[in-house]
Tab-separated table of C-alpha atoms in Angstrom:
chain	number	residue	atom	x	y	z
A	1	ASN	CA	99.026	81.179	86.219
A	2	ALA	CA	96.682	80.621	88.918
A	3	GLY	CA	99.337	81.623	91.238
A	4	VAL	CA	98.570	80.349	94.685
A	5	THR	CA	95.044	78.666	95.094
A	6	GLN	CA	93.626	77.218	98.463
A	7	THR	CA	90.636	74.579	98.949
A	8	PRO	CA	88.225	75.000	100.401
A	9	LYS	CA	87.566	78.655	100.679
A	10	PHE	CA	85.146	78.135	103.652
A	11	ARG	CA	84.547	75.468	106.166
A	12	VAL	CA	82.627	74.814	109.359
A	13	LEU	CA	83.677	71.987	111.632
A	14	LYS	CA	82.624	70.380	115.023
A	15	THR	CA	84.964	70.164	117.602
A	16	GLY	CA	86.952	66.723	117.167
A	17	GLN	CA	86.247	66.537	113.459
A	18	SER	CA	89.049	66.181	111.057
A	19	MET	CA	89.803	67.888	108.034
A	20	THR	CA	92.524	68.884	105.298
A	21	LEU	CA	93.441	72.072	103.687
A	22	LEU	CA	94.962	72.026	100.309
A	23	CYS	CA	97.399	74.682	98.715
A	24	ALA	CA	98.434	74.501	95.366
A	25	GLN	CA	101.267	76.554	93.430
A	26	ASP	CA	101.849	76.649	89.700
A	27	MET	CA	104.901	78.777	89.810
A	28	ASN	CA	107.352	76.212	90.912
A	29	HIS	CA	108.474	77.650	93.874
A	30	GLU	CA	110.471	75.764	96.367
A	31	TYR	CA	109.332	77.073	99.417
A	32	MET	CA	105.553	77.004	100.620
A	33	TYR	CA	104.365	78.322	104.057
A	34	TRP	CA	100.958	77.926	106.138
A	35	TYR	CA	99.751	80.803	108.157
A	36	ARG	CA	96.612	81.455	110.297
A	37	GLN	CA	95.460	85.023	111.041
A	38	ASP	CA	92.913	85.738	114.003
A	39	PRO	CA	90.557	88.478	114.150
A	40	GLY	CA	92.644	92.095	114.541
A	41	MET	CA	95.944	90.022	114.373
A	42	GLY	CA	98.848	89.913	111.843
A	43	LEU	CA	99.505	86.328	110.533
A	44	ARG	CA	101.541	83.509	112.521
A	45	LEU	CA	103.466	80.885	110.650
A	46	ILE	CA	102.103	77.265	111.254
A	47	HIS	CA	104.201	75.027	109.056
A	48	TYR	CA	106.561	75.662	106.283
A	49	SER	CA	108.076	73.632	103.646
A	50	VAL	CA	111.451	74.180	102.138
A	51	GLY	CA	111.086	71.659	99.374
A	52	GLU	CA	109.489	68.157	98.151
A	53	GLY	CA	109.396	65.612	101.251
A	54	THR	CA	110.503	68.227	103.924
A	55	THR	CA	108.575	70.111	106.351
A	56	ALA	CA	109.553	72.030	109.426
A	57	LYS	CA	107.443	74.030	112.302
A	58	GLY	CA	106.925	77.484	112.563
A	59	GLU	CA	105.534	79.743	115.455
A	60	VAL	CA	102.328	77.985	115.985
A	61	PRO	CA	102.513	74.056	115.129
A	62	ASP	CA	100.708	72.593	117.967
A	63	GLY	CA	97.395	70.459	116.474
A	64	TYR	CA	98.606	70.742	113.086
A	65	ASN	CA	100.024	68.427	110.583
A	66	VAL	CA	101.636	68.974	107.530
A	67	SER	CA	102.707	67.277	103.997
A	68	ARG	CA	104.498	68.306	100.825
A	69	LEU	CA	104.301	65.213	98.871
A	70	LYS	CA	104.610	67.141	95.534
A	71	LYS	CA	106.557	70.200	94.939
A	72	GLN	CA	103.434	72.314	93.787
A	73	ASN	CA	101.061	71.037	96.897
A	74	PHE	CA	101.218	71.771	100.506
A	75	LEU	CA	98.682	70.002	102.644
A	76	LEU	CA	97.532	71.168	106.118
A	77	GLY	CA	95.825	68.679	108.533
A	78	LEU	CA	93.952	69.241	111.664
A	79	GLU	CA	93.325	65.792	113.204
A	80	SER	CA	90.980	67.019	115.981
A	81	ALA	CA	89.532	70.467	115.607
A	82	ALA	CA	89.380	72.700	118.420
A	83	PRO	CA	87.458	75.919	118.659
A	84	SER	CA	90.698	77.675	119.492
A	85	GLN	CA	91.506	76.540	115.496
A	86	THR	CA	88.918	78.936	114.322
A	87	SER	CA	90.641	81.273	112.138
A	88	VAL	CA	91.553	82.329	108.407
A	89	TYR	CA	94.311	80.117	107.021
A	90	PHE	CA	96.777	81.464	104.263
A	91	CYS	CA	99.082	79.725	102.159
A	92	ALA	CA	102.050	81.208	100.701
A	93	SER	CA	104.806	80.373	98.547
A	94	THR	CA	108.022	81.713	97.231
A	95	VAL	CA	111.263	81.074	94.990
A	96	VAL	CA	114.516	80.837	96.749
A	97	ARG	CA	116.895	81.896	94.434
A	98	ASP	CA	115.436	85.408	94.011
A	99	TYR	CA	113.546	85.805	97.059
A	100	TYR	CA	111.899	88.976	97.444
A	101	GLU	CA	108.032	88.226	98.126
A	102	GLN	CA	106.107	85.459	99.436
A	103	TYR	CA	103.119	85.172	96.991
A	104	PHE	CA	99.744	84.434	99.170
A	105	GLY	CA	96.567	82.620	98.499
A	106	PRO	CA	93.069	83.994	98.982
A	107	GLY	CA	92.483	82.345	102.398
A	108	THR	CA	90.400	79.621	103.978
A	109	ARG	CA	87.921	80.834	106.549
A	110	LEU	CA	87.462	78.015	109.299
A	111	THR	CA	85.142	77.755	111.963
A	112	VAL	CA	84.936	75.159	114.722
A	113	THR	CA	81.945	74.762	116.990
B	1	ASP	CA	113.846	87.853	114.904
B	2	ALA	CA	114.260	91.441	115.117
B	3	LYS	CA	111.175	93.572	115.847
B	4	THR	CA	109.359	96.324	114.408
B	5	THR	CA	107.034	99.213	115.716
B	6	GLN	CA	104.288	100.542	113.828
B	7	PRO	CA	101.329	102.953	114.710
B	8	ASN	CA	97.905	100.893	114.776
B	9	SER	CA	96.314	103.124	112.251
B	10	MET	CA	96.622	106.217	110.010
B	11	GLU	CA	94.380	108.299	108.122
B	12	SER	CA	94.962	109.852	104.790
B	13	ASN	CA	92.868	111.871	102.125
B	14	GLU	CA	92.482	110.499	98.845
B	15	GLU	CA	95.051	111.864	96.178
B	16	GLU	CA	97.466	112.755	98.957
B	17	PRO	CA	100.727	111.455	100.030
B	18	VAL	CA	100.865	109.245	102.808
B	19	HIS	CA	104.031	108.270	104.956
B	20	LEU	CA	103.956	104.829	106.904
B	21	PRO	CA	106.633	105.032	109.516
B	22	CYS	CA	108.461	101.883	110.895
B	23	ASN	CA	110.703	101.759	113.734
B	24	HIS	CA	113.082	98.694	114.062
B	25	SER	CA	115.855	99.851	116.291
B	26	THR	CA	117.328	96.181	116.729
B	27	ILE	CA	117.868	95.695	113.164
B	28	SER	CA	121.322	93.931	112.348
B	29	GLY	CA	123.048	94.265	109.337
B	30	THR	CA	121.754	91.436	107.978
B	31	ASP	CA	118.161	91.964	107.896
B	32	TYR	CA	116.102	93.181	104.647
B	33	ILE	CA	113.243	95.466	105.373
B	34	HIS	CA	109.880	94.213	103.774
B	35	TRP	CA	106.671	95.691	103.581
B	36	TYR	CA	103.650	93.752	102.613
B	37	ARG	CA	99.939	94.994	102.602
B	38	GLN	CA	96.707	93.260	103.327
B	39	LEU	CA	93.565	94.595	101.868
B	40	PRO	CA	90.313	93.383	103.416
B	41	SER	CA	89.309	89.808	103.181
B	42	GLN	CA	92.433	89.133	101.036
B	43	GLY	CA	95.873	87.610	101.586
B	44	PRO	CA	98.859	89.693	102.064
B	45	GLU	CA	100.700	91.014	99.141
B	46	TYR	CA	104.394	92.157	98.642
B	47	VAL	CA	104.844	95.818	98.398
B	48	ILE	CA	108.522	96.831	98.343
B	49	HIS	CA	111.876	95.814	100.014
B	50	GLY	CA	114.836	97.290	101.041
B	51	LEU	CA	118.515	97.084	102.756
B	52	THR	CA	120.172	100.374	103.099
B	53	SER	CA	119.340	102.534	99.970
B	54	ASN	CA	116.072	104.264	99.462
B	55	VAL	CA	114.164	102.226	96.849
B	56	ASN	CA	111.187	102.856	94.255
B	57	ASN	CA	108.967	100.714	92.626
B	58	ARG	CA	105.417	100.957	90.881
B	59	MET	CA	103.507	101.002	93.901
B	60	ALA	CA	105.465	102.871	96.575
B	61	SER	CA	108.766	104.293	97.737
B	62	LEU	CA	110.615	103.052	100.506
B	63	ALA	CA	112.898	105.409	102.494
B	64	ILE	CA	115.573	103.736	105.008
B	65	ALA	CA	117.233	105.965	107.590
B	66	GLU	CA	121.050	105.935	107.385
B	67	ASP	CA	121.174	104.409	110.584
B	68	ARG	CA	118.727	101.698	109.400
B	69	LYS	CA	116.699	102.104	112.787
B	70	SER	CA	113.847	103.379	110.911
B	71	SER	CA	112.163	103.408	107.548
B	72	THR	CA	109.297	104.861	105.804
B	73	LEU	CA	106.923	103.537	103.097
B	74	ILE	CA	105.558	106.248	100.884
B	75	LEU	CA	102.295	106.139	98.849
B	76	HIS	CA	102.823	109.062	96.562
B	77	ARG	CA	99.162	109.589	95.747
B	78	ALA	CA	96.686	107.619	98.041
B	79	THR	CA	93.498	106.097	96.294
B	80	LEU	CA	90.591	104.399	97.979
B	81	ARG	CA	92.108	101.097	96.884
B	82	ASP	CA	95.191	101.581	99.091
B	83	ALA	CA	93.105	101.273	102.107
B	84	ALA	CA	94.810	98.190	103.834
B	85	VAL	CA	96.668	96.947	106.770
B	86	TYR	CA	100.153	97.706	106.114
B	87	TYR	CA	102.984	95.424	107.516
B	88	CYS	CA	106.617	96.156	108.103
B	89	ILE	CA	108.629	93.120	108.575
B	90	LEU	CA	112.388	92.522	108.807
B	91	ARG	CA	114.081	89.197	107.017
B	92	MET	CA	117.591	88.010	107.287
B	93	ILE	CA	119.637	87.912	104.499
B	94	ARG	CA	120.330	83.905	103.968
B	95	GLY	CA	118.798	82.970	106.983
B	96	SER	CA	115.101	81.581	107.456
B	97	GLU	CA	112.657	82.608	104.428
B	98	LYS	CA	110.134	83.063	107.293
B	99	LEU	CA	108.249	86.109	107.754
B	100	VAL	CA	107.143	87.538	110.926
B	101	PHE	CA	104.133	89.631	111.160
B	102	GLY	CA	103.302	92.035	113.641
B	103	LYS	CA	99.815	93.883	113.792
B	104	GLY	CA	100.572	96.378	111.404
B	105	THR	CA	99.255	99.721	110.191
B	106	LYS	CA	95.643	100.201	109.132
B	107	LEU	CA	95.272	102.791	106.839
B	108	THR	CA	92.085	104.728	106.223
B	109	VAL	CA	91.736	106.616	102.885
B	110	ASN	CA	89.232	109.062	103.085
B	111	PRO	CA	87.440	110.403	99.562
C-alpha cells in the first residue's frame, strides 16, 4: 500500500492564481482531512470529509474549497491564491470503525508570491 | 475541544529515557489522550493513545494520572531518530474525529 499520497510536492504560485492539491489514499478510509502548517506552528484543520460526496469546514476554511467525488481522493482548491496561504499542506485519512490514528501524507509546500 | 499544555522544548541524551509531560486540566470523561510526533520535513505520525489506563506499544508508553488531568509520554531509550515535535491531543469519544494540534514539544536528542 502507498498509504496517503499528495500531489504536487512543491508549488510556487503568483497572487491570484488558482490550483488544486490532490490527496489520494488506498486504505479504503472513510474520513479524510486537509491541514495547513505555518512555520513554528501546529497543524490547523482546513476542511474534512466523513465520506464520499460530503465535506465540512474546519478551523480555517476561508479561501479554500474541497471536493470528495471518489472515496479515495480528496481535493483542496485555492481559487485565488494569496500570500497568506503560503504554508505546508498535509492531508490525512482514517478509518472510522477502529479509529485510533490518522495517517498523514508527506505534505505539499506551497509558496504564493 | 479541551486544551493541552506542553513545554516548548526538551533535551535528552541518546539511549536515556525521556518523559514528555502534558497537562490537560479541562479534560472530560469522554476525551481520549492521543500523542503524535512529527519528524523534520514529514507529516505527523501516530505514537500512542489512551483513555484511563497506562498504555504500552512498541514505540512508547503512556502514563495517565489518576485524575486524568495530566499524562506523560515515555520513550524508554531515546535515539537520534526520536528527535521530533511531539503533540499531545485530546479527542472526544464518538464525537468529532478532528484532531486539534497545539505547538507541541520539540525534542532534541544529543548523541
